[in-house]
Amino acid sequence: GRKVLLTSGTYIMLVSLVTLSSVLLSNAIAPDVQGLVAVFAVVLFVVGFAFGLGAVCWVIMSEIMPTRLRSKAMSLFLSINWACNLLIGFLTLTAIDGLGGVQDSMDDDEKSNAEKKGVACVYFIFAGFTMMSIIFMTVYVPETKGKSVEELLADNRSNTVYSKLISNGDVSSSDHSIS
């Protein structure tokens, strides 16, 4: 189902981030091999993202929302997504320099090694967030394939955040089964 695709893609992203970070931090691997592994890890990350968080999360988010809330909720989700993208875009280069210990007094080789270390540290941080995403998806994200909003609500009564959000209004009793 959709949840399996979402978590599988996210696991692939996690593996690629940890692989990339580990390879960049390793001094025992030749630079040309590091480059090949880095390219492979980035391609693997893109593959995992493409069929996981890049596509399926939008389907699931639209399916767990009742029709009356769907447009407002998706607007909120999209705004949060773009705000996070903007924040990451602004902070990534600064984080790379800070975590790598880049200083103006370094020569080019020292600066390059420090930046490589900073990139590896940033990717380890991203891997940590990816792991937290997997835990969140495992615990809170329902499987939506073949279920109506009413069935999702009934299945998730113990999830107070979800039930409070959905049950504050009427969910029509017509069949909204998702196939």
Tab-separated table of N, CA and C in Angstrom:
chain	number	residue	atom	x	y	z
A	1	GLY	N	0.803	-1.189	0.000
A	1	GLY	CA	0.000	0.000	0.000
A	1	GLY	C	0.851	1.259	0.000
A	2	ARG	N	0.187	2.353	0.249
A	2	ARG	CA	0.856	3.654	0.216
A	2	ARG	C	1.871	3.804	1.353
A	3	LYS	N	1.517	3.341	2.531
A	3	LYS	CA	2.424	3.464	3.679
A	3	LYS	C	3.703	2.663	3.444
A	4	VAL	N	3.579	1.516	2.811
A	4	VAL	CA	4.759	0.694	2.502
A	4	VAL	C	5.672	1.441	1.531
A	5	LEU	N	5.099	2.052	0.508
A	5	LEU	CA	5.902	2.850	-0.426
A	5	LEU	C	6.582	4.008	0.288
A	6	LEU	N	5.826	4.688	1.123
A	6	LEU	CA	6.361	5.842	1.842
A	6	LEU	C	7.529	5.446	2.739
A	7	THR	N	7.347	4.423	3.554
A	7	THR	CA	8.418	4.015	4.461
A	7	THR	C	9.584	3.371	3.711
A	8	SER	N	9.317	2.613	2.662
A	8	SER	CA	10.402	2.005	1.880
A	8	SER	C	11.281	3.075	1.248
A	9	GLY	N	10.660	4.060	0.638
A	9	GLY	CA	11.425	5.153	0.047
A	9	GLY	C	12.237	5.908	1.075
A	10	THR	N	11.683	6.087	2.264
A	10	THR	CA	12.383	6.806	3.322
A	10	THR	C	13.539	5.976	3.870
A	11	TYR	N	13.371	4.658	3.971
A	11	TYR	CA	14.486	3.795	4.369
A	11	TYR	C	15.627	3.880	3.350
A	12	ILE	N	15.295	3.899	2.074
A	12	ILE	CA	16.320	4.032	1.030
A	12	ILE	C	17.048	5.367	1.187
A	13	MET	N	16.311	6.422	1.468
A	13	MET	CA	16.935	7.730	1.701
A	13	MET	C	17.884	7.676	2.899
A	14	LEU	N	17.465	7.013	3.968
A	14	LEU	CA	18.289	6.897	5.164
A	14	LEU	C	19.592	6.158	4.865
A	15	VAL	N	19.489	5.038	4.180
A	15	VAL	CA	20.684	4.256	3.834
A	15	VAL	C	21.635	5.089	2.981
A	16	SER	N	21.100	5.812	2.019
A	16	SER	CA	21.963	6.603	1.144
A	16	SER	C	22.626	7.749	1.905
A	17	LEU	N	21.914	8.394	2.821
A	17	LEU	CA	22.500	9.484	3.612
A	17	LEU	C	23.610	8.979	4.537
A	18	VAL	N	23.373	7.853	5.192
A	18	VAL	CA	24.384	7.289	6.094
A	18	VAL	C	25.602	6.826	5.286
A	19	THR	N	25.358	6.201	4.140
A	19	THR	CA	26.457	5.765	3.274
A	19	THR	C	27.283	6.950	2.812
A	20	LEU	N	26.626	7.969	2.327
A	20	LEU	CA	27.326	9.160	1.841
A	20	LEU	C	28.135	9.810	2.957
A	21	SER	N	27.546	9.979	4.116
A	21	SER	CA	28.251	10.601	5.241
A	21	SER	C	29.454	9.777	5.667
A	22	SER	N	29.259	8.466	5.777
A	22	SER	CA	30.348	7.588	6.214
A	22	SER	C	31.507	7.608	5.229
A	23	VAL	N	31.199	7.576	3.952
A	23	VAL	CA	32.241	7.582	2.921
A	23	VAL	C	32.993	8.913	2.931
A	24	LEU	N	32.286	10.003	3.095
A	24	LEU	CA	32.952	11.307	3.120
A	24	LEU	C	33.862	11.471	4.337
A	25	LEU	N	33.519	10.844	5.454
A	25	LEU	CA	34.343	10.950	6.666
A	25	LEU	C	35.524	9.982	6.677
A	26	SER	N	35.473	8.969	5.819
A	26	SER	CA	36.511	7.945	5.826
A	26	SER	C	37.779	8.431	5.133
A	27	ASN	N	38.901	8.277	5.830
A	27	ASN	CA	40.192	8.600	5.229
A	27	ASN	C	40.817	7.391	4.559
A	28	ALA	N	40.234	6.198	4.768
A	28	ALA	CA	40.791	4.965	4.223
A	28	ALA	C	40.344	4.694	2.788
A	29	ILE	N	39.417	5.477	2.288
A	29	ILE	CA	38.886	5.258	0.939
A	29	ILE	C	39.507	6.287	0.004
A	30	ALA	N	39.962	5.795	-1.144
A	30	ALA	CA	40.582	6.679	-2.138
A	30	ALA	C	39.574	7.726	-2.617
A	31	PRO	N	40.044	8.943	-2.906
A	31	PRO	CA	39.134	10.017	-3.332
A	31	PRO	C	38.289	9.678	-4.563
A	32	ASP	N	38.863	8.952	-5.538
A	32	ASP	CA	38.060	8.611	-6.720
A	32	ASP	C	36.956	7.613	-6.377
A	33	VAL	N	37.222	6.702	-5.443
A	33	VAL	CA	36.190	5.759	-4.990
A	33	VAL	C	35.138	6.509	-4.173
A	34	GLN	N	35.579	7.457	-3.350
A	34	GLN	CA	34.633	8.283	-2.590
A	34	GLN	C	33.678	8.991	-3.540
A	35	GLY	N	34.224	9.518	-4.630
A	35	GLY	CA	33.395	10.219	-5.604
A	35	GLY	C	32.356	9.311	-6.230
A	36	LEU	N	32.762	8.093	-6.610
A	36	LEU	CA	31.823	7.146	-7.214
A	36	LEU	C	30.728	6.734	-6.229
A	37	VAL	N	31.129	6.451	-4.999
A	37	VAL	CA	30.144	6.065	-3.982
A	37	VAL	C	29.210	7.235	-3.681
A	38	ALA	N	29.760	8.439	-3.654
A	38	ALA	CA	28.937	9.623	-3.393
A	38	ALA	C	27.878	9.807	-4.487
A	39	VAL	N	28.299	9.650	-5.734
A	39	VAL	CA	27.337	9.787	-6.841
A	39	VAL	C	26.269	8.706	-6.738
A	40	PHE	N	26.674	7.462	-6.467
A	40	PHE	CA	25.715	6.367	-6.319
A	40	PHE	C	24.746	6.654	-5.169
A	41	ALA	N	25.272	7.136	-4.042
A	41	ALA	CA	24.422	7.421	-2.873
A	41	ALA	C	23.424	8.535	-3.175
A	42	VAL	N	23.847	9.548	-3.906
A	42	VAL	CA	22.933	10.644	-4.252
A	42	VAL	C	21.835	10.151	-5.196
A	43	VAL	N	22.210	9.337	-6.178
A	43	VAL	CA	21.204	8.774	-7.100
A	43	VAL	C	20.233	7.888	-6.329
A	44	LEU	N	20.754	7.084	-5.413
A	44	LEU	CA	19.898	6.229	-4.594
A	44	LEU	C	18.947	7.070	-3.738
A	45	PHE	N	19.443	8.178	-3.189
A	45	PHE	CA	18.597	9.082	-2.412
A	45	PHE	C	17.453	9.618	-3.278
A	46	VAL	N	17.778	10.045	-4.484
A	46	VAL	CA	16.751	10.591	-5.385
A	46	VAL	C	15.711	9.526	-5.716
A	47	VAL	N	16.146	8.295	-5.931
A	47	VAL	CA	15.200	7.197	-6.206
A	47	VAL	C	14.266	6.998	-5.018
A	48	GLY	N	14.838	6.929	-3.806
A	48	GLY	CA	14.012	6.755	-2.608
A	48	GLY	C	13.039	7.905	-2.412
A	49	PHE	N	13.511	9.118	-2.641
A	49	PHE	CA	12.651	10.290	-2.494
A	49	PHE	C	11.537	10.291	-3.542
A	50	ALA	N	11.867	9.885	-4.765
A	50	ALA	CA	10.897	9.942	-5.858
A	50	ALA	C	9.669	9.079	-5.601
A	51	PHE	N	9.855	7.886	-5.049
A	51	PHE	CA	8.663	7.063	-4.818
A	51	PHE	C	8.240	7.034	-3.354
A	52	GLY	N	8.889	7.813	-2.518
A	52	GLY	CA	8.511	7.887	-1.113
A	52	GLY	C	7.977	9.258	-0.767
A	53	LEU	N	8.814	10.042	-0.089
A	53	LEU	CA	8.386	11.355	0.384
A	53	LEU	C	8.045	12.328	-0.741
A	54	GLY	N	8.626	12.165	-1.899
A	54	GLY	CA	8.371	13.098	-2.996
A	54	GLY	C	6.988	12.982	-3.592
A	55	ALA	N	6.382	11.826	-3.495
A	55	ALA	CA	5.085	11.639	-4.147
A	55	ALA	C	4.000	11.126	-3.201
A	56	VAL	N	4.291	10.072	-2.498
A	56	VAL	CA	3.258	9.373	-1.731
A	56	VAL	C	2.744	10.196	-0.553
A	57	CYS	N	3.612	11.002	0.065
A	57	CYS	CA	3.145	11.769	1.239
A	57	CYS	C	2.007	12.710	0.864
A	58	TRP	N	2.044	13.260	-0.345
A	58	TRP	CA	0.975	14.177	-0.769
A	58	TRP	C	-0.335	13.429	-0.968
A	59	VAL	N	-0.252	12.216	-1.453
A	59	VAL	CA	-1.459	11.398	-1.623
A	59	VAL	C	-2.046	11.062	-0.259
A	60	ILE	N	-1.204	10.609	0.657
A	60	ILE	CA	-1.685	10.238	1.994
A	60	ILE	C	-2.269	11.450	2.712
A	61	MET	N	-1.578	12.580	2.642
A	61	MET	CA	-2.092	13.766	3.343
A	61	MET	C	-3.458	14.181	2.811
A	62	SER	N	-3.648	14.083	1.503
A	62	SER	CA	-4.963	14.458	0.971
A	62	SER	C	-6.028	13.432	1.337
A	63	GLU	N	-5.635	12.171	1.495
A	63	GLU	CA	-6.608	11.126	1.795
A	63	GLU	C	-7.026	11.092	3.262
A	64	ILE	N	-6.197	11.572	4.161
A	64	ILE	CA	-6.574	11.516	5.578
A	64	ILE	C	-7.412	12.718	5.997
A	65	MET	N	-7.564	13.677	5.102
A	65	MET	CA	-8.338	14.877	5.436
A	65	MET	C	-9.751	14.779	4.867
A	66	PRO	N	-10.751	15.117	5.661
A	66	PRO	CA	-12.109	15.178	5.131
A	66	PRO	C	-12.184	16.254	4.041
A	67	THR	N	-13.108	16.111	3.166
A	67	THR	CA	-13.240	17.026	2.039
A	67	THR	C	-13.366	18.469	2.500
A	68	ARG	N	-14.086	18.708	3.584
A	68	ARG	CA	-14.307	20.084	4.052
A	68	ARG	C	-13.013	20.751	4.525
A	69	LEU	N	-12.025	19.976	4.931
A	69	LEU	CA	-10.754	20.533	5.412
A	69	LEU	C	-9.618	20.408	4.402
A	70	ARG	N	-9.823	19.631	3.367
A	70	ARG	CA	-8.720	19.232	2.489
A	70	ARG	C	-7.969	20.410	1.868
A	71	SER	N	-8.656	21.372	1.306
A	71	SER	CA	-7.958	22.465	0.621
A	71	SER	C	-7.167	23.329	1.603
A	72	LYS	N	-7.744	23.617	2.763
A	72	LYS	CA	-7.028	24.414	3.768
A	72	LYS	C	-5.842	23.634	4.340
A	73	ALA	N	-6.048	22.359	4.606
A	73	ALA	CA	-4.976	21.538	5.167
A	73	ALA	C	-3.828	21.391	4.175
A	74	MET	N	-4.146	21.138	2.917
A	74	MET	CA	-3.084	20.989	1.912
A	74	MET	C	-2.339	22.308	1.719
A	75	SER	N	-3.032	23.426	1.811
A	75	SER	CA	-2.360	24.729	1.740
A	75	SER	C	-1.391	24.894	2.902
A	76	LEU	N	-1.827	24.500	4.087
A	76	LEU	CA	-0.960	24.563	5.262
A	76	LEU	C	0.241	23.637	5.099
A	77	PHE	N	0.003	22.397	4.672
A	77	PHE	CA	1.090	21.435	4.480
A	77	PHE	C	2.110	21.963	3.477
A	78	LEU	N	1.615	22.505	2.374
A	78	LEU	CA	2.506	23.014	1.328
A	78	LEU	C	3.293	24.224	1.822
A	79	SER	N	2.652	25.094	2.575
A	79	SER	CA	3.346	26.262	3.125
A	79	SER	C	4.450	25.847	4.093
A	80	ILE	N	4.161	24.878	4.939
A	80	ILE	CA	5.176	24.374	5.877
A	80	ILE	C	6.327	23.740	5.104
A	81	ASN	N	6.014	22.978	4.075
A	81	ASN	CA	7.036	22.339	3.245
A	81	ASN	C	7.964	23.388	2.648
A	82	TRP	N	7.409	24.428	2.030
A	82	TRP	CA	8.234	25.462	1.397
A	82	TRP	C	9.001	26.276	2.430
A	83	ALA	N	8.417	26.516	3.598
A	83	ALA	CA	9.138	27.241	4.658
A	83	ALA	C	10.344	26.434	5.133
A	84	CYS	N	10.174	25.141	5.286
A	84	CYS	CA	11.295	24.280	5.674
A	84	CYS	C	12.358	24.239	4.582
A	85	ASN	N	11.940	24.163	3.317
A	85	ASN	CA	12.896	24.191	2.205
A	85	ASN	C	13.694	25.488	2.204
A	86	LEU	N	13.022	26.589	2.446
A	86	LEU	CA	13.685	27.886	2.490
A	86	LEU	C	14.698	27.937	3.639
A	87	LEU	N	14.290	27.466	4.799
A	87	LEU	CA	15.167	27.448	5.968
A	87	LEU	C	16.409	26.584	5.708
A	88	ILE	N	16.206	25.412	5.154
A	88	ILE	CA	17.330	24.531	4.832
A	88	ILE	C	18.245	25.193	3.802
A	89	GLY	N	17.655	25.812	2.802
A	89	GLY	CA	18.452	26.503	1.787
A	89	GLY	C	19.302	27.622	2.366
A	90	PHE	N	18.762	28.371	3.293
A	90	PHE	CA	19.511	29.467	3.907
A	90	PHE	C	20.611	28.979	4.853
A	91	LEU	N	20.360	27.879	5.551
A	91	LEU	CA	21.262	27.465	6.615
A	91	LEU	C	22.307	26.414	6.229
A	92	THR	N	22.123	25.722	5.113
A	92	THR	CA	22.989	24.586	4.794
A	92	THR	C	24.451	24.975	4.622
A	93	LEU	N	24.751	25.978	3.843
A	93	LEU	CA	26.156	26.353	3.623
A	93	LEU	C	26.820	26.836	4.910
A	94	THR	N	26.092	27.574	5.718
A	94	THR	CA	26.619	28.021	7.005
A	94	THR	C	26.879	26.828	7.918
A	95	ALA	N	25.958	25.858	7.912
A	95	ALA	CA	26.119	24.651	8.734
A	95	ALA	C	27.321	23.835	8.264
A	96	ILE	N	27.508	23.728	6.960
A	96	ILE	CA	28.656	22.985	6.426
A	96	ILE	C	29.958	23.616	6.904
A	97	ASP	N	30.053	24.925	6.778
A	97	ASP	CA	31.273	25.619	7.225
A	97	ASP	C	31.458	25.492	8.738
A	98	GLY	N	30.388	25.650	9.491
A	98	GLY	CA	30.478	25.578	10.950
A	98	GLY	C	30.816	24.187	11.452
A	99	LEU	N	30.140	23.173	10.935
A	99	LEU	CA	30.386	21.801	11.382
A	99	LEU	C	31.730	21.269	10.898
A	100	GLY	N	32.196	21.776	9.766
A	100	GLY	CA	33.483	21.340	9.237
A	100	GLY	C	34.650	22.103	9.810
A	101	GLY	N	34.382	23.208	10.482
A	101	GLY	CA	35.449	24.010	11.065
A	101	GLY	C	36.199	24.836	10.036
A	102	VAL	N	35.508	25.255	8.988
A	102	VAL	CA	36.144	26.050	7.935
A	102	VAL	C	36.523	27.423	8.481
A	103	GLN	N	37.764	27.845	8.192
A	103	GLN	CA	38.248	29.154	8.616
A	103	GLN	C	38.895	29.846	7.429
A	104	ASP	N	38.871	31.172	7.454
A	104	ASP	CA	39.456	31.948	6.365
A	104	ASP	C	40.957	31.743	6.242
A	105	SER	N	41.632	31.408	7.328
A	105	SER	CA	43.090	31.260	7.324
A	105	SER	C	43.565	29.935	6.725
A	106	MET	N	42.653	29.038	6.357
A	106	MET	CA	43.027	27.724	5.830
A	106	MET	C	43.487	27.833	4.378
A	107	ASP	N	44.407	26.941	4.002
A	107	ASP	CA	44.751	26.868	2.580
A	107	ASP	C	43.678	26.042	1.869
A	108	ASP	N	43.785	25.924	0.562
A	108	ASP	CA	42.729	25.288	-0.228
A	108	ASP	C	42.482	23.824	0.157
A	109	ASP	N	43.548	23.057	0.384
A	109	ASP	CA	43.382	21.651	0.749
A	109	ASP	C	42.710	21.499	2.119
A	110	GLU	N	43.147	22.303	3.071
A	110	GLU	CA	42.544	22.249	4.411
A	110	GLU	C	41.073	22.653	4.349
A	111	LYS	N	40.802	23.670	3.573
A	111	LYS	CA	39.422	24.148	3.439
A	111	LYS	C	38.548	23.083	2.777
A	112	SER	N	39.083	22.423	1.756
A	112	SER	CA	38.346	21.365	1.059
A	112	SER	C	38.028	20.205	2.003
A	113	ASN	N	39.019	19.788	2.789
A	113	ASN	CA	38.791	18.700	3.747
A	113	ASN	C	37.796	19.104	4.834
A	114	ALA	N	37.887	20.344	5.282
A	114	ALA	CA	36.944	20.825	6.297
A	114	ALA	C	35.527	20.883	5.738
A	115	GLU	N	35.394	21.327	4.490
A	115	GLU	CA	34.064	21.374	3.867
A	115	GLU	C	33.509	19.971	3.670
A	116	LYS	N	34.364	19.020	3.296
A	116	LYS	CA	33.921	17.629	3.133
A	116	LYS	C	33.425	17.074	4.464
A	117	LYS	N	34.148	17.369	5.540
A	117	LYS	CA	33.711	16.948	6.871
A	117	LYS	C	32.385	17.615	7.236
A	118	GLY	N	32.235	18.893	6.909
A	118	GLY	CA	30.991	19.606	7.187
A	118	GLY	C	29.811	19.026	6.429
A	119	VAL	N	30.035	18.672	5.153
A	119	VAL	CA	28.974	18.052	4.350
A	119	VAL	C	28.563	16.721	4.973
A	120	ALA	N	29.549	15.928	5.381
A	120	ALA	CA	29.245	14.641	6.005
A	120	ALA	C	28.429	14.832	7.285
A	121	CYS	N	28.800	15.804	8.087
A	121	CYS	CA	28.053	16.069	9.327
A	121	CYS	C	26.623	16.520	9.040
A	122	VAL	N	26.457	17.387	8.050
A	122	VAL	CA	25.112	17.842	7.680
A	122	VAL	C	24.269	16.665	7.203
A	123	TYR	N	24.864	15.757	6.415
A	123	TYR	CA	24.105	14.598	5.945
A	123	TYR	C	23.779	13.639	7.086
A	124	PHE	N	24.652	13.546	8.086
A	124	PHE	CA	24.311	12.745	9.267
A	124	PHE	C	23.127	13.371	10.009
A	125	ILE	N	23.081	14.678	10.090
A	125	ILE	CA	21.935	15.359	10.707
A	125	ILE	C	20.670	15.085	9.904
A	126	PHE	N	20.770	15.179	8.573
A	126	PHE	CA	19.618	14.859	7.720
A	126	PHE	C	19.195	13.404	7.922
A	127	ALA	N	20.168	12.505	8.091
A	127	ALA	CA	19.854	11.099	8.340
A	127	ALA	C	19.094	10.947	9.662
A	128	GLY	N	19.475	11.735	10.657
A	128	GLY	CA	18.749	11.704	11.929
A	128	GLY	C	17.301	12.136	11.770
A	129	PHE	N	17.083	13.195	11.010
A	129	PHE	CA	15.710	13.631	10.748
A	129	PHE	C	14.952	12.590	9.926
A	130	THR	N	15.642	11.936	9.013
A	130	THR	CA	15.011	10.888	8.215
A	130	THR	C	14.607	9.722	9.109
A	131	MET	N	15.460	9.365	10.060
A	131	MET	CA	15.123	8.294	10.999
A	131	MET	C	13.912	8.680	11.853
A	132	MET	N	13.875	9.928	12.301
A	132	MET	CA	12.704	10.392	13.061
A	132	MET	C	11.442	10.333	12.193
A	133	SER	N	11.577	10.621	10.909
A	133	SER	CA	10.441	10.536	9.986
A	133	SER	C	9.941	9.099	9.878
A	134	ILE	N	10.869	8.157	9.803
A	134	ILE	CA	10.478	6.745	9.723
A	134	ILE	C	9.724	6.331	10.977
A	135	ILE	N	10.217	6.740	12.133
A	135	ILE	CA	9.531	6.408	13.391
A	135	ILE	C	8.141	7.036	13.408
A	136	PHE	N	8.044	8.311	13.008
A	136	PHE	CA	6.746	8.980	12.961
A	136	PHE	C	5.785	8.245	12.023
A	137	MET	N	6.272	7.899	10.828
A	137	MET	CA	5.410	7.207	9.854
A	137	MET	C	4.954	5.862	10.379
A	138	THR	N	5.849	5.140	11.026
A	138	THR	CA	5.507	3.824	11.552
A	138	THR	C	4.431	3.926	12.629
A	139	VAL	N	4.541	4.929	13.485
A	139	VAL	CA	3.626	5.049	14.619
A	139	VAL	C	2.315	5.743	14.246
A	140	TYR	N	2.375	6.833	13.476
A	140	TYR	CA	1.201	7.693	13.305
A	140	TYR	C	0.534	7.670	11.931
A	141	VAL	N	1.232	7.335	10.886
A	141	VAL	CA	0.632	7.422	9.548
A	141	VAL	C	-0.183	6.170	9.265
A	142	PRO	N	-1.461	6.353	8.971
A	142	PRO	CA	-2.301	5.185	8.688
A	142	PRO	C	-2.146	4.721	7.235
A	143	GLU	N	-2.439	3.455	7.001
A	143	GLU	CA	-2.532	2.967	5.625
A	143	GLU	C	-3.869	3.453	5.096
A	144	THR	N	-3.866	4.137	3.962
A	144	THR	CA	-5.088	4.751	3.452
A	144	THR	C	-5.702	3.999	2.279
A	145	LYS	N	-4.984	3.077	1.696
A	145	LYS	CA	-5.484	2.394	0.500
A	145	LYS	C	-6.757	1.606	0.815
A	146	GLY	N	-7.817	1.912	0.078
A	146	GLY	CA	-9.074	1.196	0.216
A	146	GLY	C	-9.901	1.584	1.429
A	147	LYS	N	-9.551	2.664	2.115
A	147	LYS	CA	-10.290	3.060	3.318
A	147	LYS	C	-10.921	4.428	3.122
A	148	SER	N	-12.088	4.599	3.698
A	148	SER	CA	-12.746	5.898	3.677
A	148	SER	C	-12.208	6.741	4.825
A	149	VAL	N	-12.512	8.036	4.799
A	149	VAL	CA	-12.099	8.923	5.885
A	149	VAL	C	-12.711	8.442	7.199
A	150	GLU	N	-13.958	7.954	7.157
A	150	GLU	CA	-14.619	7.461	8.357
A	150	GLU	C	-13.882	6.256	8.938
A	151	GLU	N	-13.439	5.347	8.063
A	151	GLU	CA	-12.693	4.176	8.528
A	151	GLU	C	-11.344	4.586	9.127
A	152	LEU	N	-10.701	5.551	8.509
A	152	LEU	CA	-9.426	6.044	9.040
A	152	LEU	C	-9.622	6.653	10.418
A	153	LEU	N	-10.707	7.418	10.582
A	153	LEU	CA	-11.005	8.023	11.872
A	153	LEU	C	-11.270	6.945	12.920
A	154	ALA	N	-12.050	5.931	12.571
A	154	ALA	CA	-12.352	4.846	13.503
A	154	ALA	C	-11.092	4.073	13.873
A	155	ASP	N	-10.196	3.854	12.906
A	155	ASP	CA	-8.953	3.130	13.159
A	155	ASP	C	-7.984	3.928	14.012
A	156	ASN	N	-8.099	5.238	13.990
A	156	ASN	CA	-7.116	6.090	14.663
A	156	ASN	C	-7.688	6.856	15.846
A	157	ARG	N	-8.698	6.320	16.507
A	157	ARG	CA	-9.290	6.989	17.670
A	157	ARG	C	-8.257	7.220	18.765
A	158	SER	N	-7.281	6.338	18.896
A	158	SER	CA	-6.284	6.491	19.954
A	158	SER	C	-5.282	7.596	19.635
A	159	ASN	N	-5.168	7.964	18.386
A	159	ASN	CA	-4.260	9.047	17.995
A	159	ASN	C	-4.992	10.362	18.220
A	160	THR	N	-4.763	10.995	19.345
A	160	THR	CA	-5.555	12.159	19.728
A	160	THR	C	-5.380	13.332	18.780
A	161	VAL	N	-4.191	13.532	18.234
A	161	VAL	CA	-3.991	14.641	17.306
A	161	VAL	C	-4.868	14.448	16.078
A	162	TYR	N	-4.824	13.246	15.505
A	162	TYR	CA	-5.610	12.961	14.305
A	162	TYR	C	-7.105	13.030	14.608
A	163	SER	N	-7.542	12.392	15.690
A	163	SER	CA	-8.978	12.350	15.974
A	163	SER	C	-9.524	13.729	16.316
A	164	LYS	N	-8.754	14.569	17.026
A	164	LYS	CA	-9.216	15.928	17.325
A	164	LYS	C	-9.344	16.751	16.052
A	165	LEU	N	-8.396	16.600	15.173
A	165	LEU	CA	-8.415	17.359	13.930
A	165	LEU	C	-9.607	16.971	13.064
A	166	ILE	N	-9.829	15.676	12.925
A	166	ILE	CA	-10.863	15.196	12.023
A	166	ILE	C	-12.252	15.261	12.652
A	167	SER	N	-12.384	14.959	13.938
A	167	SER	CA	-13.717	14.831	14.529
A	167	SER	C	-14.347	16.151	14.950
A	168	ASN	N	-13.670	17.261	14.797
A	168	ASN	CA	-14.254	18.542	15.180
A	168	ASN	C	-15.330	19.020	14.221
A	169	GLY	N	-15.525	18.320	13.167
A	169	GLY	CA	-16.574	18.690	12.223
A	169	GLY	C	-17.249	17.438	11.732
A	170	ASP	N	-18.274	17.643	10.934
A	170	ASP	CA	-18.981	16.476	10.448
A	170	ASP	C	-18.243	15.872	9.271
A	171	VAL	N	-18.124	14.560	9.295
A	171	VAL	CA	-17.578	13.831	8.162
A	171	VAL	C	-18.779	13.171	7.534
A	172	SER	N	-19.025	13.500	6.290
A	172	SER	CA	-20.244	12.984	5.651
A	172	SER	C	-20.210	11.463	5.615
A	173	SER	N	-21.372	10.892	5.644
A	173	SER	CA	-21.457	9.433	5.694
A	173	SER	C	-21.461	8.802	4.317
A	174	SER	N	-21.342	9.611	3.262
A	174	SER	CA	-21.294	9.019	1.931
A	174	SER	C	-19.959	8.291	1.759
A	175	ASP	N	-19.924	7.385	0.816
A	175	ASP	CA	-18.745	6.554	0.612
A	175	ASP	C	-17.613	7.370	-0.005
A	176	HIS	N	-16.552	7.521	0.759
A	176	HIS	CA	-15.346	8.199	0.258
A	176	HIS	C	-14.208	7.210	0.194
A	177	SER	N	-14.491	5.984	-0.201
A	177	SER	CA	-13.483	4.948	-0.224
A	177	SER	C	-12.382	5.316	-1.202
A	178	ILE	N	-11.160	5.051	-0.806
A	178	ILE	CA	-9.992	5.416	-1.607
A	178	ILE	C	-9.397	4.127	-2.161
A	179	SER	N	-9.296	4.056	-3.455
A	179	SER	CA	-8.758	2.812	-4.037
A	179	SER	C	-7.435	3.016	-4.685
